PDB file of C-alpha atoms in Angstrom:
ATOM      1  CA  MET A 646     177.143  40.087  68.974  1.00  0.00           C
ATOM      2  CA  TYR A 647     173.749  40.589  70.508  1.00  0.00           C
ATOM      3  CA  ASN A 648     171.119  42.941  69.165  1.00  0.00           C
ATOM      4  CA  TYR A 649     169.067  44.618  71.818  1.00  0.00           C
ATOM      5  CA  LEU A 650     165.650  45.943  71.032  1.00  0.00           C
ATOM      6  CA  HIS A 651     164.739  49.067  72.942  1.00  0.00           C
ATOM      7  CA  PHE A 652     161.097  49.648  73.637  1.00  0.00           C
ATOM      8  CA  GLU A 653     159.980  53.109  74.648  1.00  0.00           C
ATOM      9  CA  VAL A 654     157.220  53.089  77.241  1.00  0.00           C
ATOM     10  CA  ILE A 655     154.786  55.851  76.431  1.00  0.00           C
ATOM     11  CA  LYS A 656     152.948  57.169  79.461  1.00  0.00           C
ATOM     12  CA  MET A 657     149.371  58.215  78.883  1.00  0.00           C
ATOM     13  CA  THR A 658     148.142  61.260  80.744  1.00  0.00           C
ATOM     14  CA  TRP A 659     144.651  61.235  82.224  1.00  0.00           C
ATOM     15  CA  LYS A 660     142.107  63.845  83.204  1.00  0.00           C
ATOM     16  CA  ILE A 661     138.981  63.197  85.224  1.00  0.00           C
ATOM     17  CA  ILE A 662     136.630  66.117  84.701  1.00  0.00           C
ATOM     18  CA  ALA A 663     133.391  66.817  86.530  1.00  0.00           C
ATOM     19  CA  ASP A 664     131.007  69.738  86.554  1.00  0.00           C
ATOM     20  CA  SER A 665     130.020  71.183  89.906  1.00  0.00           C
ATOM     21  CA  GLY A 666     127.276  68.627  90.341  1.00  0.00           C
ATOM     22  CA  CYS A 667     130.286  66.927  91.942  1.00  0.00           C
ATOM     23  CA  ASP A 668     131.236  68.136  95.423  1.00  0.00           C
ATOM     24  CA  TYR A 669     134.996  67.680  95.057  1.00  0.00           C
ATOM     25  CA  ARG A 670     136.831  70.935  94.378  1.00  0.00           C
ATOM     26  CA  THR A 671     140.184  69.161  94.206  1.00  0.00           C
ATOM     27  CA  TYR A 672     141.186  65.516  94.336  1.00  0.00           C
ATOM     28  CA  GLU A 673     144.581  64.156  95.342  1.00  0.00           C
ATOM     29  CA  SER A 674     144.809  61.156  93.071  1.00  0.00           C
ATOM     30  CA  ALA A 675     146.875  58.059  93.785  1.00  0.00           C
ATOM     31  CA  ALA A 676     146.850  57.389  90.058  1.00  0.00           C
ATOM     32  CA  PRO A 677     150.025  58.464  88.215  1.00  0.00           C
ATOM     33  CA  ASP A 678     149.827  61.124  85.493  1.00  0.00           C
ATOM     34  CA  THR A 679     146.210  61.836  86.450  1.00  0.00           C
ATOM     35  CA  SER A 680     144.624  65.158  87.293  1.00  0.00           C
ATOM     36  CA  PHE A 681     141.140  66.233  88.343  1.00  0.00           C
ATOM     37  CA  VAL A 682     139.407  69.331  86.966  1.00  0.00           C
ATOM     38  CA  SER A 683     136.139  70.844  88.168  1.00  0.00           C
ATOM     39  CA  VAL A 684     134.191  72.755  85.511  1.00  0.00           C
ATOM     40  CA  PRO A 685     131.794  75.088  87.320  1.00  0.00           C
ATOM     41  CA  LEU A 686     128.189  75.889  86.663  1.00  0.00           C
ATOM     42  CA  THR A 687     126.980  79.392  87.495  1.00  0.00           C
ATOM     43  CA  ILE A 688     124.091  80.379  89.732  1.00  0.00           C
ATOM     44  CA  GLN A 689     122.135  83.597  89.269  1.00  0.00           C
ATOM     45  CA  ILE A 690     120.437  85.149  92.286  1.00  0.00           C
ATOM     46  CA  GLY A 691     118.762  88.429  91.458  1.00  0.00           C
ATOM     47  CA  GLU A 692     121.307  90.327  89.362  1.00  0.00           C
ATOM     48  CA  THR A 693     124.314  88.550  90.882  1.00  0.00           C
ATOM     49  CA  ILE A 694     125.995  85.623  89.128  1.00  0.00           C
ATOM     50  CA  TYR A 695     128.003  83.217  91.294  1.00  0.00           C
ATOM     51  CA  THR A 696     130.606  80.918  89.747  1.00  0.00           C
ATOM     52  CA  ASP A 697     130.600  77.556  91.509  1.00  0.00           C
ATOM     53  CA  ASP A 698     134.335  77.121  91.925  1.00  0.00           C
ATOM     54  CA  ALA A 699     136.749  76.869  94.850  1.00  0.00           C
ATOM     55  CA  ASN A 700     136.463  80.624  95.481  1.00  0.00           C
ATOM     56  CA  LEU A 701     132.695  80.607  95.944  1.00  0.00           C
ATOM     57  CA  ASP A 702     131.388  81.852  99.293  1.00  0.00           C
ATOM     58  CA  THR A 703     128.535  79.357  99.517  1.00  0.00           C
ATOM     59  CA  ASP A 704     127.222  80.797 102.784  1.00  0.00           C
ATOM     60  CA  LYS A 705     126.870  84.248 101.211  1.00  0.00           C
ATOM     61  CA  MET A 706     125.237  82.778  98.126  1.00  0.00           C
ATOM     62  CA  MET A 707     122.673  80.927 100.227  1.00  0.00           C
ATOM     63  CA  GLU A 708     121.926  84.012 102.344  1.00  0.00           C
ATOM     64  CA  ASP A 709     121.280  86.014  99.187  1.00  0.00           C
ATOM     65  CA  MET A 710     119.094  83.262  97.743  1.00  0.00           C
ATOM     66  CA  TYR A 711     116.832  83.196 100.789  1.00  0.00           C
ATOM     67  CA  ALA A 712     116.699  87.001 100.898  1.00  0.00           C
ATOM     68  CA  THR A 713     115.279  87.328  97.402  1.00  0.00           C
ATOM     69  CA  THR A 714     111.652  86.632  96.521  1.00  0.00           C
ATOM     70  CA  THR A 715     112.386  85.914  92.869  1.00  0.00           C
ATOM     71  CA  ALA A 716     113.373  82.548  91.464  1.00  0.00           C
ATOM     72  CA  SER A 717     117.091  81.827  91.267  1.00  0.00           C
ATOM     73  CA  LYS A 718     118.535  79.747  88.449  1.00  0.00           C
ATOM     74  CA  SER A 719     121.636  77.857  87.410  1.00  0.00           C
ATOM     75  CA  ALA A 720     123.420  77.828  84.056  1.00  0.00           C
ATOM     76  CA  CYS A 721     125.541  75.016  82.662  1.00  0.00           C
ATOM     77  CA  PRO A 722     129.133  75.287  81.417  1.00  0.00           C
ATOM     78  CA  SER A 723     129.615  76.004  77.734  1.00  0.00           C
ATOM     79  CA  PRO A 724     131.309  73.563  75.342  1.00  0.00           C
ATOM     80  CA  ASP A 725     134.294  75.955  75.368  1.00  0.00           C
ATOM     81  CA  ASP A 726     134.543  75.574  79.165  1.00  0.00           C
ATOM     82  CA  PHE A 727     134.844  71.817  78.779  1.00  0.00           C
ATOM     83  CA  MET A 728     137.274  72.028  75.869  1.00  0.00           C
ATOM     84  CA  ARG A 729     139.627  74.212  77.889  1.00  0.00           C
ATOM     85  CA  ALA A 730     139.521  71.562  80.615  1.00  0.00           C
ATOM     86  CA  PHE A 731     140.386  68.844  78.060  1.00  0.00           C
ATOM     87  CA  GLU A 732     143.732  70.415  77.134  1.00  0.00           C
ATOM     88  CA  GLY A 733     146.870  68.419  77.823  1.00  0.00           C
ATOM     89  CA  ALA A 734     145.530  64.887  78.336  1.00  0.00           C
ATOM     90  CA  ASP A 735     145.504  61.717  76.247  1.00  0.00           C
ATOM     91  CA  ASN A 736     142.617  60.046  78.087  1.00  0.00           C
ATOM     92  CA  ILE A 737     139.658  62.039  79.391  1.00  0.00           C
ATOM     93  CA  ILE A 738     136.619  60.921  81.390  1.00  0.00           C
ATOM     94  CA  VAL A 739     133.881  63.466  82.075  1.00  0.00           C
ATOM     95  CA  VAL A 740     131.133  63.071  84.680  1.00  0.00           C
ATOM     96  CA  THR A 741     128.152  65.437  84.622  1.00  0.00           C
ATOM     97  CA  ILE A 742     125.111  66.123  86.743  1.00  0.00           C
ATOM     98  CA  THR A 743     121.946  64.425  85.454  1.00  0.00           C
ATOM     99  CA  GLY A 744     120.878  65.683  82.057  1.00  0.00           C
ATOM    100  CA  THR A 745     117.293  66.107  83.296  1.00  0.00           C
ATOM    101  CA  LEU A 746     118.355  68.985  85.581  1.00  0.00           C
ATOM    102  CA  SER A 747     120.994  70.680  83.454  1.00  0.00           C
ATOM    103  CA  GLY A 748     122.343  71.081  79.939  1.00  0.00           C
ATOM    104  CA  SER A 749     125.840  70.324  81.229  1.00  0.00           C
ATOM    105  CA  HIS A 750     125.881  66.797  79.793  1.00  0.00           C
ATOM    106  CA  ASN A 751     124.910  68.083  76.355  1.00  0.00           C
ATOM    107  CA  SER A 752     127.637  70.754  76.525  1.00  0.00           C
ATOM    108  CA  ALA A 753     130.216  68.102  77.373  1.00  0.00           C
ATOM    109  CA  GLN A 754     129.105  65.932  74.451  1.00  0.00           C
ATOM    110  CA  VAL A 755     129.345  68.883  72.041  1.00  0.00           C
ATOM    111  CA  ALA A 756     132.791  69.686  73.453  1.00  0.00           C
ATOM    112  CA  LYS A 757     133.908  66.094  72.902  1.00  0.00           C
ATOM    113  CA  LYS A 758     132.862  66.156  69.246  1.00  0.00           C
ATOM    114  CA  LEU A 759     134.531  69.513  68.559  1.00  0.00           C
ATOM    115  CA  TYR A 760     137.721  68.680  70.452  1.00  0.00           C
ATOM    116  CA  GLN A 761     138.227  65.342  68.748  1.00  0.00           C
ATOM    117  CA  GLU A 762     137.981  66.991  65.330  1.00  0.00           C
ATOM    118  CA  ASP A 763     141.306  68.705  66.122  1.00  0.00           C
ATOM    119  CA  HIS A 764     142.664  65.999  68.444  1.00  0.00           C
ATOM    120  CA  PRO A 765     141.580  62.704  66.840  1.00  0.00           C
ATOM    121  CA  THR A 766     143.892  60.566  68.979  1.00  0.00           C
ATOM    122  CA  THR A 767     142.503  61.856  72.288  1.00  0.00           C
ATOM    123  CA  ASN A 768     140.176  59.416  74.014  1.00  0.00           C
ATOM    124  CA  ILE A 769     137.106  61.061  75.596  1.00  0.00           C
ATOM    125  CA  HIS A 770     134.192  59.419  77.369  1.00  0.00           C
ATOM    126  CA  VAL A 771     131.287  61.440  78.806  1.00  0.00           C
ATOM    127  CA  ILE A 772     129.148  59.989  81.598  1.00  0.00           C
ATOM    128  CA  ASP A 773     125.663  61.244  82.409  1.00  0.00           C
ATOM    129  CA  SER A 774     125.557  60.443  86.119  1.00  0.00           C
ATOM    130  CA  LEU A 775     121.728  60.525  86.040  1.00  0.00           C
ATOM    131  CA  SER A 776     122.252  61.928  89.524  1.00  0.00           C
ATOM    132  CA  ALA A 777     123.922  64.655  91.594  1.00  0.00           C
ATOM    133  CA  GLY A 778     126.027  65.175  94.696  1.00  0.00           C
ATOM    134  CA  GLY A 779     127.142  62.045  96.504  1.00  0.00           C
ATOM    135  CA  GLU A 780     126.574  59.655  93.598  1.00  0.00           C
ATOM    136  CA  VAL A 781     128.594  61.841  91.221  1.00  0.00           C
ATOM    137  CA  ASP A 782     131.309  61.892  93.881  1.00  0.00           C
ATOM    138  CA  LEU A 783     131.293  58.081  93.969  1.00  0.00           C
ATOM    139  CA  LEU A 784     131.923  57.898  90.217  1.00  0.00           C
ATOM    140  CA  VAL A 785     134.809  60.370  90.370  1.00  0.00           C
ATOM    141  CA  ARG A 786     136.350  58.516  93.311  1.00  0.00           C
ATOM    142  CA  LYS A 787     136.041  55.161  91.520  1.00  0.00           C
ATOM    143  CA  LEU A 788     137.604  56.514  88.326  1.00  0.00           C
ATOM    144  CA  HIS A 789     140.735  57.517  90.227  1.00  0.00           C
ATOM    145  CA  GLN A 790     140.923  54.034  91.725  1.00  0.00           C
ATOM    146  CA  LEU A 791     140.548  52.336  88.330  1.00  0.00           C
ATOM    147  CA  ILE A 792     143.241  54.437  86.682  1.00  0.00           C
ATOM    148  CA  ALA A 793     145.562  53.686  89.621  1.00  0.00           C
ATOM    149  CA  GLN A 794     145.127  49.996  88.745  1.00  0.00           C
ATOM    150  CA  ASP A 795     146.820  50.719  85.398  1.00  0.00           C
ATOM    151  CA  LEU A 796     143.770  49.819  83.322  1.00  0.00           C
ATOM    152  CA  ASP A 797     143.649  51.102  79.774  1.00  0.00           C
ATOM    153  CA  PHE A 798     141.016  53.565  78.564  1.00  0.00           C
ATOM    154  CA  ASP A 799     138.525  51.000  77.259  1.00  0.00           C
ATOM    155  CA  GLN A 800     138.823  48.936  80.429  1.00  0.00           C
ATOM    156  CA  VAL A 801     138.153  51.979  82.611  1.00  0.00           C
ATOM    157  CA  VAL A 802     135.056  52.840  80.567  1.00  0.00           C
ATOM    158  CA  GLU A 803     133.779  49.263  80.766  1.00  0.00           C
ATOM    159  CA  VAL A 804     134.271  48.954  84.539  1.00  0.00           C
ATOM    160  CA  ILE A 805     132.873  52.397  85.429  1.00  0.00           C
ATOM    161  CA  THR A 806     129.777  51.695  83.316  1.00  0.00           C
ATOM    162  CA  LYS A 807     129.112  48.508  85.275  1.00  0.00           C
ATOM    163  CA  TYR A 808     129.935  50.264  88.559  1.00  0.00           C
ATOM    164  CA  GLN A 809     127.388  53.004  87.863  1.00  0.00           C
ATOM    165  CA  GLU A 810     124.671  50.349  87.727  1.00  0.00           C
ATOM    166  CA  LYS A 811     125.547  49.487  91.348  1.00  0.00           C
ATOM    167  CA  THR A 812     125.329  53.026  92.777  1.00  0.00           C
ATOM    168  CA  LYS A 813     122.347  55.066  93.927  1.00  0.00           C
ATOM    169  CA  LEU A 814     121.461  58.469  95.327  1.00  0.00           C
ATOM    170  CA  ILE A 815     119.088  59.170  98.169  1.00  0.00           C
ATOM    171  CA  PHE A 816     118.405  62.762  99.181  1.00  0.00           C
ATOM    172  CA  VAL A 817     116.897  64.459 102.219  1.00  0.00           C
ATOM    173  CA  LEU A 818     115.560  68.020 102.086  1.00  0.00           C
ATOM    174  CA  ALA A 819     114.804  70.079 105.182  1.00  0.00           C
ATOM    175  CA  LYS A 820     113.894  73.229 103.220  1.00  0.00           C
ATOM    176  CA  VAL A 821     112.189  73.569  99.863  1.00  0.00           C
ATOM    177  CA  ASP A 822     112.009  77.362  99.375  1.00  0.00           C
ATOM    178  CA  ASN A 823     113.938  77.194  96.117  1.00  0.00           C
ATOM    179  CA  LEU A 824     111.702  74.473  94.690  1.00  0.00           C
ATOM    180  CA  VAL A 825     108.631  76.560  95.514  1.00  0.00           C
ATOM    181  CA  LYS A 826     110.103  79.747  93.980  1.00  0.00           C
ATOM    182  CA  ASN A 827     110.948  77.851  90.807  1.00  0.00           C
ATOM    183  CA  GLY A 828     107.452  76.397  90.575  1.00  0.00           C
ATOM    184  CA  ARG A 829     108.638  72.800  91.051  1.00  0.00           C
ATOM    185  CA  LEU A 830     106.748  72.336  94.302  1.00  0.00           C
ATOM    186  CA  ASN A 831     103.326  73.526  95.438  1.00  0.00           C
ATOM    187  CA  LYS A 832     103.527  76.571  97.748  1.00  0.00           C
ATOM    188  CA  ILE A 833     101.152  74.946 100.246  1.00  0.00           C
ATOM    189  CA  ILE A 834     103.371  71.859 100.500  1.00  0.00           C
ATOM    190  CA  GLY A 835     106.373  74.137 100.955  1.00  0.00           C
ATOM    191  CA  THR A 836     104.665  75.895 103.838  1.00  0.00           C
ATOM    192  CA  VAL A 837     103.719  72.599 105.480  1.00  0.00           C
ATOM    193  CA  VAL A 838     107.314  71.365 105.225  1.00  0.00           C
ATOM    194  CA  GLY A 839     108.483  74.415 107.158  1.00  0.00           C
ATOM    195  CA  LEU A 840     105.740  74.488 109.793  1.00  0.00           C
ATOM    196  CA  LEU A 841     105.548  70.765 110.586  1.00  0.00           C
ATOM    197  CA  ASN A 842     109.287  69.993 110.542  1.00  0.00           C
ATOM    198  CA  ILE A 843     108.866  67.699 107.548  1.00  0.00           C
ATOM    199  CA  ARG A 844     111.851  66.162 105.750  1.00  0.00           C
ATOM    200  CA  MET A 845     111.441  65.211 102.107  1.00  0.00           C
ATOM    201  CA  VAL A 846     113.182  61.901 101.400  1.00  0.00           C
ATOM    202  CA  GLY A 847     113.666  60.925  97.781  1.00  0.00           C
ATOM    203  CA  GLN A 848     115.962  59.304  95.239  1.00  0.00           C
ATOM    204  CA  ALA A 849     117.415  59.699  91.775  1.00  0.00           C
ATOM    205  CA  SER A 850     115.480  57.469  89.396  1.00  0.00           C
ATOM    206  CA  ASP A 851     117.034  55.241  86.738  1.00  0.00           C
ATOM    207  CA  THR A 852     116.250  57.937  84.162  1.00  0.00           C
ATOM    208  CA  GLY A 853     117.873  60.748  86.141  1.00  0.00           C
ATOM    209  CA  THR A 854     114.814  62.432  87.590  1.00  0.00           C
ATOM    210  CA  LEU A 855     114.574  63.234  91.296  1.00  0.00           C
ATOM    211  CA  GLU A 856     111.521  61.554  92.789  1.00  0.00           C
ATOM    212  CA  LEU A 857     109.945  61.897  96.209  1.00  0.00           C
ATOM    213  CA  LEU A 858     109.604  58.744  98.324  1.00  0.00           C
ATOM    214  CA  HIS A 859     108.517  59.930 101.778  1.00  0.00           C
ATOM    215  CA  LYS A 860     107.563  62.944 103.863  1.00  0.00           C
ATOM    216  CA  ALA A 861     109.146  62.155 107.218  1.00  0.00           C
ATOM    217  CA  ARG A 862     108.261  64.274 110.236  1.00  0.00           C
ATOM    218  CA  GLY A 863     111.338  65.228 112.227  1.00  0.00           C
ATOM    219  CA  GLN A 864     114.998  64.396 111.782  1.00  0.00           C
ATOM    220  CA  LYS A 865     114.933  61.114 113.708  1.00  0.00           C
ATOM    221  CA  LYS A 866     112.230  59.716 111.443  1.00  0.00           C
ATOM    222  CA  ALA A 867     114.025  61.029 108.356  1.00  0.00           C
ATOM    223  CA  ILE A 868     117.235  59.239 109.366  1.00  0.00           C
ATOM    224  CA  SER A 869     115.541  55.885 109.927  1.00  0.00           C
ATOM    225  CA  THR A 870     113.535  56.276 106.701  1.00  0.00           C
ATOM    226  CA  THR A 871     116.692  57.073 104.741  1.00  0.00           C
ATOM    227  CA  PHE A 872     118.512  53.998 105.985  1.00  0.00           C
ATOM    228  CA  GLU A 873     115.477  51.770 105.423  1.00  0.00           C
ATOM    229  CA  GLU A 874     115.306  52.944 101.801  1.00  0.00           C
ATOM    230  CA  MET A 875     119.014  52.259 101.337  1.00  0.00           C
ATOM    231  CA  LEU A 876     118.577  48.712 102.646  1.00  0.00           C
ATOM    232  CA  LYS A 877     115.506  48.206 100.473  1.00  0.00           C
ATOM    233  CA  ALA A 878     117.501  49.277  97.402  1.00  0.00           C
ATOM    234  CA  GLY A 879     120.210  46.707  98.170  1.00  0.00           C
ATOM    235  CA  TYR A 880     122.797  48.434 100.346  1.00  0.00           C
ATOM    236  CA  LYS A 881     125.066  45.814 101.941  1.00  0.00           C
ATOM    237  CA  GLY A 882     127.837  47.810 103.578  1.00  0.00           C
ATOM    238  CA  GLY A 883     129.568  49.396 100.581  1.00  0.00           C
ATOM    239  CA  HIS A 884     131.119  52.838 100.420  1.00  0.00           C
ATOM    240  CA  ILE A 885     128.898  55.849 101.161  1.00  0.00           C
ATOM    241  CA  THR A 886     129.583  59.466 100.278  1.00  0.00           C
ATOM    242  CA  ILE A 887     127.434  61.970 102.179  1.00  0.00           C
ATOM    243  CA  ALA A 888     127.371  65.473 100.744  1.00  0.00           C
ATOM    244  CA  HIS A 889     125.519  67.806 103.083  1.00  0.00           C
ATOM    245  CA  ARG A 890     124.668  71.446 103.548  1.00  0.00           C
ATOM    246  CA  ARG A 891     125.466  72.203 107.205  1.00  0.00           C
ATOM    247  CA  ASN A 892     123.772  69.214 108.811  1.00  0.00           C
ATOM    248  CA  ASP A 893     126.501  67.551 110.877  1.00  0.00           C
ATOM    249  CA  LYS A 894     124.012  66.065 113.328  1.00  0.00           C
ATOM    250  CA  PHE A 895     122.166  64.123 110.618  1.00  0.00           C
ATOM    251  CA  VAL A 896     125.494  62.891 109.225  1.00  0.00           C
ATOM    252  CA  GLU A 897     126.629  61.676 112.662  1.00  0.00           C
ATOM    253  CA  GLN A 898     123.355  59.920 113.438  1.00  0.00           C
ATOM    254  CA  LEU A 899     123.010  58.281 110.021  1.00  0.00           C
ATOM    255  CA  SER A 900     126.648  57.148 110.164  1.00  0.00           C
ATOM    256  CA  ALA A 901     126.056  55.622 113.596  1.00  0.00           C
ATOM    257  CA  LEU A 902     122.992  53.779 112.284  1.00  0.00           C
ATOM    258  CA  VAL A 903     124.937  52.424 109.316  1.00  0.00           C
ATOM    259  CA  HIS A 904     127.816  51.275 111.532  1.00  0.00           C
ATOM    260  CA  GLU A 905     125.458  49.460 113.898  1.00  0.00           C
ATOM    261  CA  LYS A 906     124.615  47.085 111.049  1.00  0.00           C
ATOM    262  CA  PHE A 907     127.780  47.344 108.951  1.00  0.00           C
ATOM    263  CA  ALA A 908     130.693  48.034 111.288  1.00  0.00           C
ATOM    264  CA  ASN A 909     133.265  48.297 108.502  1.00  0.00           C
ATOM    265  CA  ALA A 910     131.283  50.550 106.181  1.00  0.00           C
ATOM    266  CA  ASP A 911     133.453  53.342 104.775  1.00  0.00           C
ATOM    267  CA  ILE A 912     131.676  56.719 104.943  1.00  0.00           C
ATOM    268  CA  GLU A 913     133.097  59.863 103.366  1.00  0.00           C
ATOM    269  CA  VAL A 914     131.588  63.235 104.275  1.00  0.00           C
ATOM    270  CA  LEU A 915     131.797  66.322 102.057  1.00  0.00           C
ATOM    271  CA  PRO A 916     130.234  69.784 102.112  1.00  0.00           C
ATOM    272  CA  THR A 917     127.895  70.306  99.181  1.00  0.00           C
ATOM    273  CA  SER A 918     129.156  72.318  96.227  1.00  0.00           C
ATOM    274  CA  GLY A 919     127.416  75.594  95.447  1.00  0.00           C
ATOM    275  CA  LEU A 920     125.177  73.884  92.911  1.00  0.00           C
ATOM    276  CA  CYS A 921     124.292  71.027  95.249  1.00  0.00           C
ATOM    277  CA  SER A 922     123.651  73.533  98.045  1.00  0.00           C
ATOM    278  CA  PHE A 923     121.357  75.375  95.633  1.00  0.00           C
ATOM    279  CA  TYR A 924     119.324  72.204  95.052  1.00  0.00           C
ATOM    280  CA  ALA A 925     119.535  70.579  98.508  1.00  0.00           C
ATOM    281  CA  GLU A 926     119.197  73.861 100.468  1.00  0.00           C
ATOM    282  CA  GLU A 927     119.996  74.368 104.157  1.00  0.00           C
ATOM    283  CA  GLY A 928     120.157  71.095 106.078  1.00  0.00           C
ATOM    284  CA  GLY A 929     119.880  69.058 102.887  1.00  0.00           C
ATOM    285  CA  LEU A 930     121.843  65.921 102.046  1.00  0.00           C
ATOM    286  CA  LEU A 931     122.692  64.145  98.772  1.00  0.00           C
ATOM    287  CA  ILE A 932     123.886  60.663  99.711  1.00  0.00           C
ATOM    288  CA  GLY A 933     125.563  58.359  97.221  1.00  0.00           C
ATOM    289  CA  TYR A 934     126.032  54.694  98.092  1.00  0.00           C
ATOM    290  CA  GLU A 935     127.237  51.449  96.597  1.00  0.00           C
ATOM    291  CA  MET A 936     124.765  48.585  96.449  1.00  0.00           C
TER     292      MET A 936
END
């Protein structure tokens, strides 16, 4: 007589959650039992409040923003917004836009504390991307890949933390009207940018601030400057995610430049979310890349 031991395999469900500092609206994951949820910020232009979700008419929002002379502003999700997104998963990873631009990261941390009081066995990890746009997209993309490798929660957290140290964001702005209206950029500089066809090239710092590196005159110069800065930072042909606000020509020319040196470089192109469009403005790009 043989005794057989039966072991029940318990499948853990996963959620990857990002605020709309991420440009993905949906994500078809190869990882089993894994879903992606976007938690939107809101953007107020005049008296109108736009919710940055899949139903947002970004073109209309941008038209309204340029038509108003008053400063527009964004508002972060509430802890309740994040807690609703947490429902139904055993393992949860949250990625937020840099905490220096938004209170979204703080809301997610509050939500984690409150949710785990009632769900103590749920694993939750909150990542401050210290960035926006393309670099946030890189982290979300990598998380799906790690979960698909059947890593456990602690392993995913460990690997994504190390991965984040090897990613960067470079941004290119063709318009700075919003920065001027919000008092973040001198009005004279804003006028010069428009009149002289200047592109502002900058990066996300290690502390999550957005810092200016160059004022490049014309798109051709901006493209070469962008790639030079990527190489200087340590880019060696890794994955690139380009989030852009209606600037296909820049994307094509930068991609061609990258492929001249790194023929096998994988480049993903996404339209900017409403929030990233709000920050990058027309013609702007938020480029995340692996070093």
